[in-house]
Each structure stands twice: as structure tokens, then as C-alpha cells.
């Protein structure tokens, strides 16, 4: 797996040193000669405009899967269910509308739909509310009240929605669930209410589960005006999960200002993005001709013949960063910037002088004891 290869590679880079200087290094001439990293076969690929034209890595064809099926669902009129709290108004008859006598305490005069799906109303008796629309319930009550009241004027509304909901999990600041109401709710509206944690969320991994079927979506496309995801309506029982981005990252190492692990927050992360997050190349120590992206094979554990890919960018000219802006990274990639020759020499001299000082101190100490 890529992750296994990445860990092995990181260990190698951390431990590997030049025969005459400390620090990490990687040179394309060595890759051309040996064709391997620690026994793993390597394919060296220059990052050029020709390569990028034949590999549209920043804007790959989206794997839309079967999510278009979601567009076929259009909510019908709201149907009452268990745990909904109804408010029934009979105009000019406050004794029916507010039997408790306190009209200001509206919820106290509500009619809760029982576990068996029924409610009780004076002069109407017990009636089944579950599965009916508000208009259907209104007609039943009006018909039964007509025996006692001349031309009753009845209105039915929902005070509190408790029967239908959508559950949320993952990188939301307001998780748990969202009730569905008489106003149809879209996926976009639900994400807005749940408040996505954009710093920790993997927007490309949004999942909606409906009727036991999983739909993979890209929440990042919701920001686009032409996105069809605006037309996805939610239904009772839907489950929305937005994963965290802690498992989707690339590692930027070597001669950059601030080595780091850069997280994916959207579908793509370019080489330019990663270098930018790391503060760019260290102009004093980096060899701009030695910028690499190291990508492990998919089946590193199961296939000894699997090849890793090492992409090379010669960034000695600032225009090369145009190429970096169009090269998409993948999770577990390692971005490595090699040191300049003078940097390696200076480190060697510093280490050598440090060793000389230790030897000199030891010799002086021995003389002191004589």
C-alpha cells in the first residue's frame, strides 16, 4: 500500500546520509543508474508541459458514481409521524384551540402524535394522524366537528417536528441530527446548518447513505454555481458523513522553509500548494533543480515487482512553478527538495570541525590528567 511505502521512504530519508556529508539527499542521476529506492523499483518521470498535457492531474474526470440517482427524488407534501407535535386551531372556539386556558402557552396546547400514530381531539375522538398530510388531518377534524359546530373553520400546523430527521457525523461543528419539516431541505442547506469544519474536513469524501445505499459526493463542488448537487433533496432516514482529512496528507521535506505534513482539504492539492504551505524553497540551501515528488506503488506489500514513481521538477527558473501549479499530488506523496552542493559541503565541514573540536577537547583533557 502507498502508506507502507511512504513510511519506509520517510525512514530512509531520515536515516540516509551522503558518504561525505550529513543530511538527506536524492539525485536523479542515481535513480537513472540504480532505478530503485531501498530495493523498490523506481520510474523517474520529468514534470514537463508535455507530461501535464497528457495527464490532466489537477482536473481529473470526476468519479460521479451513481449520485445522479439522488436528483430523481422530489419531496411530496409533509406527512405527519410519531412524535410530531400538532397545533389545531378552531376559529371562534378557544375552548377547543386552547383547552388549558392559556393561549400564550402554545406548546402546552399541542397534540403529540402517540407511538401508535394517533391523537385525541375533543368531540372528534381518536384519529390516526401518522401518514397523513396536514390537509388530510384538517379535513377529518372539520368533518367530525361539523356534527357539533356549524361550518367549523379548522387549521392544522406542526409545532415541533420529531418524526423525520437526517443524521450527521464527522467533521461538523453541529452534528447529531437535523429534523425535516414541511419545507423540503436540500443537501446544501443541511451542510449549512451543520456548519462544516473546513480546517479538518475532507470535502472530497462526503458520503450520503439512503435506503442502505452509499453515494459518494464532492462537497467542494457545492460552491460552484452550475453544481447539480443543489438539486439533491433529503428524505427521512438519510445519513450524511463528512470524513476528517487527517488520513489524506502529503509530506514536504528537505530544503524548504518549514517542512510539514500538508492536509487535503478539497479534491486536489497541487505541488505548488504544498510548497507554498511549506514556505517555498529555502533560497540559501536548496538546489532548485532537485525538486521531487515520490509516489509509492499501489500494491507495495503484495507485489515485489511494483514500481514507485519519482516525478522530477527542475525549478531553477521561476516559470517552472507554472508546471508545479498544474501537477496534482496524491495522498501519501512525499515532496522532497534536495540540498545544493555547497550546502552539503558546508554541512560536511561543520560536522568535521565539530568532530575536530571534540578530539581536541579530549586530547587536552588527557594532558590535564598527566
PDB file of N, CA and C in Angstrom, residues 5-17 23-25 37-38:
ATOM      1  N   UNK A   5       4.728   2.154   1.843  1.00  0.00           N
ATOM      2  CA  UNK A   5       5.887   2.631   1.115  1.00  0.00           C
ATOM      3  C   UNK A   5       6.325   3.990   1.624  1.00  0.00           C
ATOM      4  N   UNK A   6       5.361   4.868   1.884  1.00  0.00           N
ATOM      5  CA  UNK A   6       5.679   6.214   2.362  1.00  0.00           C
ATOM      6  C   UNK A   6       6.437   6.172   3.678  1.00  0.00           C
ATOM      7  N   UNK A   7       5.985   5.325   4.604  1.00  0.00           N
ATOM      8  CA  UNK A   7       6.667   5.210   5.891  1.00  0.00           C
ATOM      9  C   UNK A   7       8.088   4.692   5.712  1.00  0.00           C
ATOM     10  N   UNK A   8       8.246   3.708   4.811  1.00  0.00           N
ATOM     11  CA  UNK A   8       9.579   3.173   4.549  1.00  0.00           C
ATOM     12  C   UNK A   8      10.465   4.241   3.938  1.00  0.00           C
ATOM     13  N   UNK A   9       9.901   5.030   3.022  1.00  0.00           N
ATOM     14  CA  UNK A   9      10.659   6.087   2.373  1.00  0.00           C
ATOM     15  C   UNK A   9      11.066   7.170   3.359  1.00  0.00           C
ATOM     16  N   UNK A  10      10.128   7.570   4.219  1.00  0.00           N
ATOM     17  CA  UNK A  10      10.448   8.596   5.216  1.00  0.00           C
ATOM     18  C   UNK A  10      11.581   8.141   6.124  1.00  0.00           C
ATOM     19  N   UNK A  11      11.544   6.872   6.531  1.00  0.00           N
ATOM     20  CA  UNK A  11      12.603   6.331   7.380  1.00  0.00           C
ATOM     21  C   UNK A  11      13.936   6.372   6.659  1.00  0.00           C
ATOM     22  N   UNK A  12      13.912   6.030   5.355  1.00  0.00           N
ATOM     23  CA  UNK A  12      15.140   6.034   4.567  1.00  0.00           C
ATOM     24  C   UNK A  12      15.719   7.430   4.461  1.00  0.00           C
ATOM     25  N   UNK A  13      14.836   8.415   4.161  1.00  0.00           N
ATOM     26  CA  UNK A  13      15.323   9.783   4.015  1.00  0.00           C
ATOM     27  C   UNK A  13      15.854  10.343   5.325  1.00  0.00           C
ATOM     28  N   UNK A  14      15.244   9.932   6.430  1.00  0.00           N
ATOM     29  CA  UNK A  14      15.672  10.440   7.727  1.00  0.00           C
ATOM     30  C   UNK A  14      17.011   9.842   8.152  1.00  0.00           C
ATOM     31  N   UNK A  15      17.275   8.594   7.736  1.00  0.00           N
ATOM     32  CA  UNK A  15      18.481   7.900   8.174  1.00  0.00           C
ATOM     33  C   UNK A  15      19.617   7.980   7.157  1.00  0.00           C
ATOM     34  N   UNK A  16      19.247   8.168   5.869  1.00  0.00           N
ATOM     35  CA  UNK A  16      20.250   8.113   4.814  1.00  0.00           C
ATOM     36  C   UNK A  16      21.116   9.362   4.825  1.00  0.00           C
ATOM     37  N   UNK A  17      22.417   9.231   4.707  1.00  0.00           N
ATOM     38  CA  UNK A  17      23.310  10.370   4.616  1.00  0.00           C
ATOM     39  C   UNK A  17      24.305  10.179   3.502  1.00  0.00           C
ATOM     40  N   UNK A  23      22.831  14.760   6.317  1.00  0.00           N
ATOM     41  CA  UNK A  23      21.591  15.258   5.739  1.00  0.00           C
ATOM     42  C   UNK A  23      21.018  14.341   4.679  1.00  0.00           C
ATOM     43  N   UNK A  24      19.825  14.705   4.216  1.00  0.00           N
ATOM     44  CA  UNK A  24      19.101  13.905   3.227  1.00  0.00           C
ATOM     45  C   UNK A  24      19.417  14.402   1.822  1.00  0.00           C
ATOM     46  N   UNK A  25      19.478  13.475   0.883  1.00  0.00           N
ATOM     47  CA  UNK A  25      19.658  13.885  -0.498  1.00  0.00           C
ATOM     48  C   UNK A  25      19.099  12.823  -1.418  1.00  0.00           C
ATOM     49  N   UNK A  37      14.810   2.489  -5.026  1.00  0.00           N
ATOM     50  CA  UNK A  37      14.979   3.088  -3.706  1.00  0.00           C
ATOM     51  C   UNK A  37      14.798   1.979  -2.690  1.00  0.00           C
ATOM     52  N   UNK A  38      15.878   1.658  -1.985  1.00  0.00           N
ATOM     53  CA  UNK A  38      15.806   0.608  -0.966  1.00  0.00           C
ATOM     54  C   UNK A  38      15.163  -0.674  -1.512  1.00  0.00           C
TER      55      UNK A  38
END
